Amino acid sequence: MLPFGLPKTDQLEPTIEPQLKPIQLVETLADLYRRLGTCLESEKSLICIEQYSILSSLGDPKLLRRCLCAARQHAFDVHSKVVLSALLRYERREDEHDGVSPMDCSSFILECPKATLDSGCDLNSIYDHCKCYQECTNSADAQISKEDELLTLEEDSDISFCVGNEEIDCVRSKIAALSTPFKAMLCGSFIESKRSKIDFSQNGISVELMKAVDLYSRTKRVDMFSPKIVLELLSFAERFCCEEMKSACDIHLATFVNCMEDVLVLIEYGLEDRANVLVASCLQVLLRELPSSLHSPKVMRIFCSSEARERLASAGHASFLLYYFLSQVAMEEDKVSNTTVMLLERLKECATLKWQKALALHQLGCVWLERLEYKSAQCYFEAATEAGHVYSLAGIARSRCKQGQQHSAYKLMNTLISEYKAVGWMYQERSLYNTGENKIADLNTATELDPTLSFPYKYRAVSKAEKKQTKDAISEIDRIIQFKLAPDCLELRAWFFIAIEDYGSALRDIRAMLTLEPSYKMFNVRLSGDDLLDLLNHKVQQGSQADCWLQLYDQWSSIDDIGSLAIIHQMLVNDPWKSLLRFRQSLLLLRLNCKKAAMRCLQLACNLSSSEHEKLIYEGWILYDTGHREEALAKAEKSILIQRSFEAFFLKAYTLSDSNLDPESSSYVIELLEEAIRCPSDGLRKGQVSVGTFFKYL
């Protein structure tokens, strides 16, 4: 059962976190809050992103989403709105919904793909519904008949442009109005101002294009042309400085971008002619297709090289924000890939502010450290330190140690502790270069200063296991699992249970671990959790689905959340299409503060729901968790109209209670909870509602 052996203390080390970690977190956040209150409106969005980058180390999805929503709310330019809306959608993992395509609108301005292409912002409407449901004005009323077009051409023409053997009759004043160069040529001192025929044969312009230019000059419309002609008009407008025509073509072409195939055809035209809106529309599809678009070589050629970044910049679409988003996704997918390195290099090139440079350099250091390129990692960490990021000193120390300079690493961390107000990670890092009792003392101090650091618990637990004190090792790792549920800690405890042949407890922890991360790899990525489950299943008697329900009632009643997660995981193996089980799973995960995993389970429950009223409840919880309380309330009420159910009343009560309630509203919430108890239910949450009612009376 232990083909890879138990973990050893000399194999354990914490990762260098790839986020900004200020020494004085509270003071830094307070300063950001002060700056938000005093800065210009145009600066607020970027400050919110700085706030997001600092809070990322805390790992609270709701807190991070609030920062992104605020950044999106204050974003003025199209580029920032496109990136932030895609980032919000990515964080919500909207692509996991059945039947949802990347360009589908969530019905809120916040993430609407059409709303992002409008410049400027309305600070009061960011949480409102967008206008996608409104039908466009009937285009038939605005159509110009072909006969009218021909009549206009015949009546008004006073100049001809010759293209090959054909003459295109135009209106001099209208062509001149297209741009300053045309006005100078046709109405200024040039010889063409005296001629009624002008030869355009040598300009590489087709007859069809020149006819389109004439028609546009009269109508100021491009919607009657084919996309091919509009693309030619765009190039013509860029060449002859026809800004109004270029803008019309740019906006019209953006409406044709709906999928990856459209992007790969149109983005080259947009970049070549610096069509801001067209490129924005293409970027939007690419970003909303993440992470899958990250694996397309054609897509990566648009982003990865320095030349690609310069082309994006010429169209107004290369920014720190864009590459921050791309590099974060790349690091999640594969931290050591060449794509990740190239995107981080572009991030560094886009960095202008001190914190941006520090972040880009620190993340490059983390990636090169993972790639075992210790000299390169050290150089980047040193540059990040020079940019003001003190936490990067831990990266320098780690890089030195990997190069055989353990004493130098120890001295560096010792100096850091003496110069700054000590925090937990400093002692944790110094412990790596210490020995014996001094190492344990550093780890104990790290825990006292920051109990959320998991490495000290893991090290002490493995140290005890090496001394054959396995039960003490389990007790040690229990200390952090009680308040911070992490897959690596559950994995470690499972190892210990296997060592003492308590296979039932090991099976429970692995099932709970796979609920948090379904694709988790154990034993240093050498064995999948599912494979280990198969091995352990031969050691433990498996109960029926009915037995599992009985166990679930017992575990739920005794508030053994990890045990409940494990039982639900086992039940889902036998009945993977049960939406109610996914929903129960999400509730447990929320109670354990595992919000991303909870959202994934909610989405799966929504996908698997077999009835409309049930689906409305799951959609309501998703809306509630993403900050849309009014919409969540509407879903609950709609579900109640279809069928009065425990879950619908509970959702309504829970949503209403999450605000400052007056006595009258509080009484209404209590009535809803009592109504929920009267409805049929499997009974698992009756106690929770009763406790909720009790607290409301208090």
XYZ file of C-alpha atoms in Angstrom:
698
model
C 0.000 0.000 0.000
C 3.002 2.323 0.287
C 4.866 1.750 -2.996
C 6.330 5.247 -2.911
C 7.214 5.308 0.779
C 6.132 7.755 3.444
C 7.194 11.394 2.993
C 10.464 12.469 4.560
C 11.352 15.739 6.244
C 14.271 16.405 3.902
C 11.866 16.247 0.944
C 9.484 18.858 2.326
C 9.663 22.556 1.551
C 7.053 25.280 1.131
C 6.588 26.937 -2.243
C 7.532 30.549 -2.825
C 4.112 32.100 -3.382
C 3.834 33.915 -6.753
C 1.849 36.834 -5.310
C 2.701 40.181 -3.815
C 3.169 39.804 -0.049
C 3.756 43.139 1.651
C 5.476 43.077 5.039
C 2.734 45.238 6.522
C -0.460 43.948 4.909
C -2.912 45.974 6.994
C -1.022 49.228 6.501
C -0.687 48.569 2.757
C -4.417 47.916 2.359
C -5.210 51.015 4.410
C -3.014 53.114 2.122
C -4.774 51.704 -0.954
C -8.146 52.575 0.578
C -6.963 56.123 1.222
C -5.666 56.470 -2.331
C -8.965 55.200 -3.743
C -10.761 57.985 -1.944
C -8.500 60.765 -3.187
C -7.363 59.732 -6.695
C -8.801 60.732 -10.045
C -11.669 58.655 -11.407
C -9.437 57.462 -14.249
C -6.933 56.004 -11.734
C -9.376 53.986 -9.633
C -9.544 50.897 -11.831
C -5.782 50.358 -11.692
C -5.698 50.844 -7.908
C -8.386 48.162 -7.610
C -6.159 45.808 -9.622
C -3.248 46.589 -7.279
C -5.570 45.744 -4.399
C -6.500 42.503 -6.155
C -2.854 41.525 -6.631
C -2.104 42.043 -2.932
C -5.202 40.237 -1.668
C -4.529 37.265 -3.978
C -2.225 35.769 -1.349
C -5.212 35.441 1.015
C -7.084 33.227 -1.465
C -10.594 34.535 -0.731
C -12.575 34.325 -4.025
C -15.363 36.658 -2.873
C -12.905 39.313 -1.756
C -11.011 39.058 -5.027
C -14.198 39.215 -7.077
C -15.192 42.382 -5.235
C -11.886 43.970 -6.287
C -12.404 42.912 -9.911
C -15.984 44.213 -9.921
C -14.773 47.570 -8.602
C -12.013 47.666 -11.242
C -14.557 46.882 -13.976
C -16.935 49.492 -12.579
C -14.341 52.249 -12.857
C -12.857 51.137 -16.204
C -13.330 53.727 -18.947
C -11.462 52.385 -21.969
C -12.675 49.480 -24.099
C -9.488 47.465 -23.632
C -9.684 47.405 -19.823
C -13.392 46.594 -19.902
C -12.815 43.663 -22.271
C -10.022 42.195 -20.114
C -11.787 42.700 -16.785
C -15.096 41.265 -17.994
C -13.294 38.188 -19.316
C -11.354 37.870 -16.054
C -14.574 38.051 -14.030
C -16.090 35.374 -16.220
C -12.980 33.207 -15.897
C -12.996 33.478 -12.099
C -16.643 32.391 -12.124
C -15.765 29.400 -14.339
C -18.873 30.110 -16.415
C -17.629 27.714 -19.103
C -18.461 24.782 -16.828
C -22.185 25.368 -17.385
C -23.797 23.061 -19.937
C -24.893 24.811 -23.099
C -22.990 28.023 -22.347
C -20.663 29.359 -25.026
C -17.863 31.864 -24.357
C -19.674 34.761 -26.012
C -22.982 34.191 -24.255
C -24.109 37.133 -22.151
C -24.769 36.626 -18.448
C -27.430 39.377 -18.727
C -25.428 41.750 -16.525
C -23.457 44.780 -17.706
C -20.535 43.555 -15.625
C -19.702 40.713 -18.033
C -21.736 41.569 -21.135
C -19.551 41.138 -24.266
C -21.384 43.961 -26.061
C -21.267 46.419 -23.170
C -17.473 46.068 -22.990
C -17.111 47.509 -26.504
C -18.678 50.828 -25.474
C -16.168 53.362 -24.171
C -16.857 55.244 -20.958
C -18.688 53.909 -17.929
C -21.816 54.468 -15.883
C -20.885 54.034 -12.238
C -24.513 53.567 -11.222
C -25.322 50.751 -13.640
C -22.490 48.262 -13.226
C -24.697 45.681 -11.457
C -27.706 46.296 -13.694
C -28.974 44.055 -16.456
C -27.531 44.816 -19.868
C -29.603 45.568 -22.975
C -28.882 42.388 -24.928
C -32.512 41.363 -24.709
C -33.622 44.424 -26.629
C -34.248 43.834 -30.289
C -32.274 45.927 -32.711
C -34.200 48.529 -34.652
C -35.637 47.080 -37.810
C -32.980 47.674 -40.407
C -35.534 47.664 -43.199
C -36.600 51.219 -42.341
C -33.070 52.435 -42.800
C -32.335 50.550 -45.984
C -31.596 52.504 -49.109
C -32.975 50.844 -52.192
C -30.642 50.087 -55.035
C -32.686 52.359 -57.300
C -32.245 55.294 -54.923
C -28.518 54.613 -54.761
C -28.201 54.652 -58.559
C -30.346 57.776 -58.823
C -28.166 59.536 -56.278
C -25.036 58.559 -58.168
C -26.365 59.828 -61.471
C -27.711 63.103 -60.128
C -24.899 64.311 -57.874
C -21.669 63.212 -59.511
C -19.254 65.927 -60.576
C -15.951 64.014 -60.564
C -14.844 60.600 -61.772
C -12.161 58.256 -60.425
C -10.702 55.994 -63.121
C -9.751 52.487 -62.087
C -8.494 50.548 -65.096
C -11.060 50.928 -67.870
C -13.900 51.928 -65.562
C -14.975 55.321 -64.270
C -16.647 55.700 -60.876
C -18.743 58.846 -60.663
C -18.461 60.610 -57.290
C -19.319 63.862 -55.539
C -16.187 65.990 -55.123
C -17.317 67.664 -51.892
C -18.295 64.374 -50.298
C -15.026 62.620 -51.178
C -13.116 65.679 -49.970
C -14.989 65.485 -46.662
C -13.631 61.997 -46.005
C -10.191 63.193 -44.877
C -7.746 66.078 -44.795
C -5.564 64.545 -47.571
C -8.581 64.210 -49.890
C -9.686 67.754 -49.087
C -6.216 69.078 -49.938
C -6.095 67.067 -53.156
C -9.581 67.867 -54.451
C -10.185 71.365 -53.106
C -6.712 72.770 -52.570
C -3.833 73.837 -54.745
C -3.114 70.415 -56.233
C -3.654 69.821 -59.938
C -6.448 67.300 -59.177
C -8.635 70.139 -57.876
C -8.994 71.376 -61.485
C -9.700 67.993 -63.062
C -13.017 66.201 -63.488
C -11.312 62.816 -63.933
C -8.625 61.391 -61.637
C -6.645 58.239 -62.374
C -6.625 55.852 -59.374
C -5.335 52.848 -61.316
C -1.891 52.894 -59.702
C -3.125 52.842 -56.102
C -4.020 49.155 -55.894
C -7.702 49.989 -55.466
C -10.371 47.802 -57.043
C -13.452 49.051 -58.880
C -15.695 47.494 -56.197
C -13.802 49.280 -53.437
C -13.987 52.666 -55.152
C -17.726 52.234 -55.669
C -18.056 51.433 -51.983
C -16.042 54.561 -51.072
C -18.394 56.648 -53.190
C -21.501 55.115 -51.638
C -20.117 55.542 -48.120
C -19.297 59.205 -48.855
C -22.969 59.768 -49.681
C -24.659 57.601 -47.011
C -22.099 57.366 -44.190
C -23.080 53.725 -43.814
C -21.143 50.470 -44.219
C -23.770 47.918 -43.229
C -24.920 47.381 -46.837
C -21.474 46.013 -47.839
C -20.095 42.499 -47.531
C -17.433 41.894 -44.828
C -14.797 41.606 -47.566
C -15.597 45.079 -48.896
C -15.716 46.536 -45.373
C -12.228 45.120 -44.740
C -11.029 46.849 -47.911
C -12.727 50.068 -46.810
C -10.922 49.779 -43.466
C -7.536 49.546 -45.192
C -8.479 52.415 -47.512
C -9.513 54.544 -44.543
C -6.263 53.818 -42.699
C -4.215 54.599 -45.817
C -5.939 57.890 -46.592
C -6.602 59.025 -42.998
C -10.413 58.764 -43.278
C -11.038 58.618 -39.533
C -14.836 58.613 -39.620
C -14.914 55.867 -42.244
C -12.312 53.876 -40.322
C -14.361 54.100 -37.134
C -17.519 52.975 -38.937
C -15.712 49.987 -40.489
C -14.012 49.150 -37.193
C -17.286 49.060 -35.252
C -19.145 47.164 -37.978
C -16.451 44.491 -38.396
C -16.417 43.916 -34.636
C -19.970 42.580 -34.889
C -18.764 39.684 -37.063
C -16.426 38.302 -34.364
C -18.206 35.466 -32.574
C -15.832 32.501 -32.427
C -12.187 31.484 -32.633
C -12.330 31.001 -36.403
C -13.547 34.587 -36.849
C -10.734 35.841 -34.637
C -7.954 34.096 -36.519
C -9.206 35.623 -39.790
C -10.019 39.157 -38.642
C -7.439 40.008 -35.987
C -4.659 40.333 -38.554
C -6.675 42.980 -40.418
C -7.391 44.758 -37.151
C -3.740 44.805 -36.113
C -2.544 45.820 -39.574
C -4.939 48.768 -39.751
C -4.914 49.546 -36.012
C -8.658 48.997 -35.696
C -9.149 49.347 -31.945
C -12.689 47.989 -31.627
C -12.140 45.079 -34.016
C -9.023 43.992 -32.126
C -10.901 44.428 -28.836
C -13.679 42.174 -30.109
C -11.124 39.553 -31.172
C -9.321 39.756 -27.842
C -12.613 39.310 -26.061
C -13.228 35.951 -27.745
C -9.665 34.780 -27.049
C -9.863 35.762 -23.391
C -13.304 34.283 -22.860
C -12.048 31.021 -24.400
C -9.343 30.677 -21.719
C -7.820 28.352 -20.695
C -8.419 26.330 -23.909
C -7.189 29.129 -26.192
C -3.905 29.054 -24.296
C -3.091 25.724 -25.948
C -3.466 27.015 -29.521
C -0.102 27.877 -31.151
C -1.887 30.310 -33.488
C -3.398 32.173 -30.555
C -0.145 32.264 -28.616
C 1.616 33.817 -31.600
C -0.742 36.772 -31.140
C 0.489 37.323 -27.567
C 3.832 35.762 -26.756
C 6.685 37.442 -28.650
C 7.962 40.990 -28.184
C 6.919 41.747 -31.754
C 3.409 40.482 -31.036
C 3.186 42.746 -27.993
C 4.320 45.725 -30.065
C 1.646 45.004 -32.688
C -1.003 44.845 -29.976
C 0.338 48.077 -28.513
C 0.032 49.846 -31.874
C -3.677 48.978 -31.852
C -4.033 50.096 -28.234
C -4.299 46.591 -26.798
C -1.066 45.712 -25.006
C -1.306 46.371 -21.290
C -0.101 45.135 -17.943
C -3.688 44.119 -17.198
C -3.926 41.915 -20.303
C -0.667 40.088 -19.641
C -1.440 39.812 -15.927
C -4.588 37.875 -16.807
C -2.884 35.715 -19.433
C 0.109 34.892 -17.252
C -2.064 33.938 -14.257
C -4.015 31.467 -16.393
C -0.774 30.115 -17.862
C 0.690 29.591 -14.380
C -2.422 27.709 -13.294
C -2.213 25.473 -16.359
C 1.531 24.810 -16.385
C 3.879 26.937 -14.325
C 7.045 25.751 -16.064
C 5.957 25.943 -19.713
C 7.687 28.154 -22.269
C 4.358 29.905 -22.856
C 4.231 30.919 -19.190
C 7.756 32.316 -19.335
C 7.068 34.308 -22.514
C 3.839 35.781 -21.158
C 5.582 36.817 -17.938
C 8.347 38.442 -19.974
C 5.684 40.464 -21.813
C 4.134 41.299 -18.436
C 7.489 42.680 -17.317
C 7.754 44.787 -20.494
C 4.284 46.259 -19.873
C 4.979 47.067 -16.228
C 5.307 50.796 -15.558
C 4.494 51.202 -11.868
C 6.743 49.971 -9.071
C 4.324 47.314 -7.816
C 3.789 46.037 -11.359
C 7.508 45.590 -11.927
C 7.886 43.875 -8.561
C 5.065 41.455 -9.317
C 6.287 40.548 -12.814
C 9.875 40.028 -11.657
C 8.844 38.017 -8.604
C 6.629 35.719 -10.679
C 9.425 35.178 -13.188
C 11.647 34.232 -10.249
C 9.033 31.701 -9.062
C 8.751 30.142 -12.514
C 12.500 29.836 -13.040
C 12.815 28.328 -9.548
C 10.238 25.681 -10.523
C 12.180 25.059 -13.735
C 15.293 24.391 -11.588
C 17.125 27.305 -13.225
C 18.385 28.682 -9.926
C 20.749 31.375 -11.214
C 18.042 32.904 -13.384
C 15.566 32.665 -10.510
C 17.977 34.450 -8.195
C 18.477 37.280 -10.692
C 14.748 37.888 -10.999
C 14.170 37.705 -7.252
C 16.985 40.210 -6.719
C 15.436 42.572 -9.276
C 12.028 42.214 -7.564
C 13.646 43.051 -4.218
C 15.216 46.165 -5.735
C 11.713 47.117 -6.914
C 10.600 47.061 -3.273
C 9.178 43.562 -2.799
C 10.728 42.330 0.455
C 9.136 38.870 0.235
C 11.323 38.178 -2.830
C 14.240 37.875 -0.396
C 12.816 34.445 0.451
C 13.201 33.583 -3.236
C 16.819 34.773 -3.200
C 17.532 32.642 -0.136
C 15.896 29.579 -1.692
C 17.820 30.043 -4.961
C 21.109 30.346 -3.084
C 20.393 27.237 -1.047
C 19.643 25.251 -4.216
C 23.061 26.321 -5.492
C 24.759 24.946 -2.358
C 24.932 28.240 -0.449
C 22.887 27.232 2.609
C 24.842 29.382 5.062
C 24.408 32.443 2.823
C 20.660 31.757 2.678
C 20.521 31.480 6.483
C 22.383 34.769 6.943
C 20.058 36.541 4.505
C 16.935 35.426 6.383
C 18.571 36.203 9.721
C 19.255 39.757 8.552
C 15.697 40.074 7.269
C 14.247 39.052 10.639
C 16.457 41.550 12.477
C 15.628 44.464 10.132
C 11.853 44.101 9.841
C 8.947 43.394 12.115
C 8.912 39.623 11.934
C 6.086 37.716 10.240
C 5.479 33.982 10.023
C 6.925 33.323 6.572
C 10.317 34.738 7.608
C 10.783 32.125 10.347
C 9.352 29.428 8.111
C 11.929 30.261 5.450
C 14.808 30.455 7.943
C 13.866 27.013 9.288
C 14.843 25.500 5.927
C 18.448 26.510 6.514
C 18.502 25.607 10.216
C 18.983 22.240 11.912
C 17.829 20.295 14.933
C 16.041 22.121 17.731
C 16.667 25.481 16.077
C 14.675 24.361 13.037
C 11.733 23.258 15.206
C 11.947 26.506 17.196
C 11.703 28.543 13.984
C 8.725 26.492 12.832
C 6.975 26.938 16.172
C 7.548 30.695 15.992
C 6.195 30.730 12.438
C 3.017 29.017 13.661
C 2.631 31.488 16.532
C 2.964 34.448 14.161
C 0.837 32.947 11.374
C -1.196 29.825 12.262
C -2.450 29.547 8.648
C 0.954 28.463 7.296
C 0.611 24.742 6.568
C 4.293 23.837 6.172
C 5.240 23.961 9.897
C 2.429 21.518 10.770
C 3.407 19.217 7.916
C 7.081 19.228 8.878
C 6.401 18.552 12.561
C 3.957 15.783 11.630
C 6.400 14.045 9.264
C 9.176 14.438 11.819
C 7.048 12.572 14.367
C 6.157 9.906 11.817
C 9.869 9.321 11.150
C 10.218 8.606 14.882
C 7.389 6.027 14.614
C 5.030 8.380 16.481
C 2.370 8.123 13.806
C -0.616 8.878 16.046
C 1.127 12.023 17.273
C 1.807 12.896 13.637
C -1.903 12.597 12.892
C -2.725 14.806 15.873
C -0.273 17.430 14.612
C -1.728 17.598 11.097
C -5.226 17.596 12.636
C -4.403 20.986 14.162
C -4.460 22.766 10.791
C -7.106 20.592 9.115
C -9.535 21.702 11.822
C -9.533 25.272 10.482
C -7.903 25.128 7.045
C -8.888 22.342 4.692
C -6.105 21.878 2.145
C -5.609 18.929 -0.240
C -1.923 18.498 0.622
C -2.726 18.234 4.349
C -5.470 15.689 3.716
C -3.058 13.736 1.533
C -0.448 13.702 4.304
C -2.950 12.518 6.892
C -4.071 9.773 4.504
C -0.445 8.570 4.285
C -0.286 8.341 8.072
C -3.554 6.401 8.247
C -2.274 3.965 5.633
C 0.898 3.509 7.700
C -1.139 2.376 10.732
C -3.479 0.366 8.443
C -6.515 2.513 9.204
C -7.703 2.239 5.614
C -11.203 3.526 6.297
C -9.893 6.878 7.573
C -7.393 7.055 4.696
C -10.221 6.430 2.235
C -12.272 9.217 3.843
C -9.447 11.752 3.534
C -8.679 10.867 -0.083
C -12.342 11.175 -1.036
C -12.539 14.575 0.677
C -9.311 15.601 -1.049
C -10.678 14.620 -4.472
C -13.811 16.644 -3.764
C -11.580 19.719 -3.420
C -9.380 18.871 -6.428
C -10.782 16.070 -8.629
C -7.538 15.675 -10.589
C -5.210 15.714 -7.568
C -1.978 13.724 -7.917
C -0.460 12.104 -4.834
C 3.046 11.063 -3.841
C 4.715 14.009 -5.588
C 2.539 13.670 -8.722
C 3.364 9.984 -9.142
C -0.075 8.513 -8.425
C -3.564 9.811 -9.050
C -5.995 9.996 -6.175
C -8.464 7.819 -8.112
C -5.868 5.062 -8.491
C -5.173 5.063 -4.763
C -8.914 4.913 -4.121
C -9.111 1.737 -6.211
C -6.323 0.186 -4.122
C -7.926 1.122 -0.815
C -11.395 -0.035 -1.845
C -10.102 -3.612 -1.649
C -9.214 -3.043 2.008
C -12.526 -1.544 3.154
C -16.003 -3.024 2.951
C -18.190 -0.843 0.728
C -21.776 -0.151 1.794
C -24.812 0.233 -0.414
C -26.281 3.584 -1.420
C -28.825 3.200 1.395
C -26.014 2.601 3.896
C -24.315 5.737 2.624
C -27.460 7.793 3.215
C -27.634 6.543 6.808
C -23.966 7.365 7.344
C -24.491 10.794 5.812
C -27.279 11.571 8.277
C -25.010 10.554 11.167
C -22.030 12.541 9.909
C -24.134 15.607 9.078
C -25.770 15.541 12.506
C -22.414 15.304 14.275
C -21.018 18.081 12.024
C -18.265 15.868 10.646
C -17.910 17.818 7.396
C -14.916 15.897 6.068
C -16.687 12.607 6.734
C -19.810 13.939 5.002
C -17.770 15.032 1.973
C -16.231 11.579 1.729
C -19.615 9.834 1.882
C -21.098 12.107 -0.783
C -18.045 11.467 -2.970
C -18.651 7.720 -2.621
C -22.361 8.125 -3.394
C -21.559 10.122 -6.521
C -19.375 7.270 -7.801
C -22.506 5.086 -7.746
C -24.914 7.839 -8.852
C -22.927 10.549 -10.708
C -26.025 12.259 -12.137
C -27.625 13.139 -8.785
C -27.875 16.928 -8.659
C -29.005 16.950 -5.011
C -25.756 15.266 -3.968
C -23.738 17.900 -5.820
C -25.761 20.577 -4.057
C -25.140 19.012 -0.615
C -21.481 18.832 -1.537
C -21.420 22.557 -2.323
C -23.045 23.412 1.020
C -20.409 21.481 2.930
C -17.620 23.120 0.949
C -19.040 26.566 1.650
C -19.152 25.711 5.349
C -15.483 24.689 5.109
C -14.635 27.963 3.303
C -13.642 26.134 0.102
C -15.455 28.581 -2.159
C -14.013 27.699 -5.563
C -14.734 24.012 -5.110
C -18.210 24.905 -3.843
C -18.908 26.966 -6.970
C -17.796 24.076 -9.178
C -20.221 21.738 -7.376
C -23.058 24.259 -7.687
C -22.490 24.503 -11.417
C -22.492 20.712 -11.737
C -25.722 20.571 -9.719
C -27.237 23.138 -12.064
C -26.153 21.136 -15.104
C -27.616 17.926 -13.679
C -30.910 19.345 -12.380
C -33.937 17.455 -13.679
C -36.650 20.046 -12.975
C -37.098 23.758 -13.571
C -37.773 24.672 -9.926
C -34.651 22.793 -8.815
C -32.470 24.453 -11.447
C -33.740 27.886 -10.377
C -32.555 27.197 -6.812
C -29.043 26.289 -7.949
C -28.895 29.287 -10.276
C -30.025 31.420 -7.345
C -27.162 30.226 -5.153
C -24.666 30.883 -7.943
C -26.038 34.416 -8.343
C -25.910 34.956 -4.598
C -22.299 33.791 -4.396
C -21.309 36.160 -7.220
C -22.893 39.190 -5.541
C -26.249 39.387 -7.357
C -28.597 39.199 -4.359
C -31.685 40.677 -6.039
C -31.440 38.228 -8.926
C -30.900 35.341 -6.479
C -34.041 36.417 -4.629
C -35.983 36.506 -7.908
C -34.860 32.941 -8.715
C -36.012 31.751 -5.282
C -39.416 33.398 -5.680
C -39.850 31.957 -9.178
C -38.976 28.494 -7.873
C -41.558 28.824 -5.064
C -44.231 29.731 -7.605
C -43.511 26.500 -9.465
C -43.189 24.322 -6.364
C -43.019 25.170 -2.667
C -39.824 23.533 -1.447
C -37.548 23.608 1.545
C -34.536 24.680 -0.532
C -36.345 27.555 -2.275
C -37.609 29.045 0.991
C -34.199 28.624 2.573
C -32.494 30.397 -0.347
C -34.972 33.265 -0.092
C -34.506 33.586 3.669
C -30.730 33.328 3.452
C -30.523 35.963 0.735
C -32.793 38.390 2.606
C -30.903 37.906 5.855
C -27.581 38.871 4.275
C -28.187 42.583 4.779
C -28.959 45.048 7.534
C -32.486 44.063 8.482
C -34.995 46.080 10.457
C -37.209 44.214 12.973
C -40.039 43.839 10.458
C -37.763 42.292 7.832
C -36.187 40.011 10.443
C -39.616 38.704 11.358
C -40.282 37.970 7.689
C -37.040 35.991 7.432
C -38.094 33.938 10.451
C -41.448 33.226 8.795
C -39.628 32.033 5.678
C -37.410 29.706 7.724
C -40.429 28.295 9.502
C -42.137 27.815 6.144
C -39.043 26.005 4.918
C -39.236 23.569 7.843
C -42.845 22.738 6.939
C -41.851 21.716 3.395
C -40.793 18.156 2.519
C -37.041 17.654 2.744
C -34.478 14.906 3.198
C -33.945 16.344 6.678
C -30.230 17.063 6.452
C -30.678 20.819 6.888
C -33.607 20.967 9.319
C -31.279 21.481 12.226
C -29.424 24.239 10.411
C -32.671 26.126 9.801
C -33.752 25.691 13.426
C -30.467 27.135 14.644
C -30.813 29.977 12.107
C -34.300 30.756 13.410
C -33.007 30.765 16.973
C -30.287 33.291 16.168
C -32.775 35.521 14.327
C -34.924 35.671 17.473
C -31.862 36.734 19.449
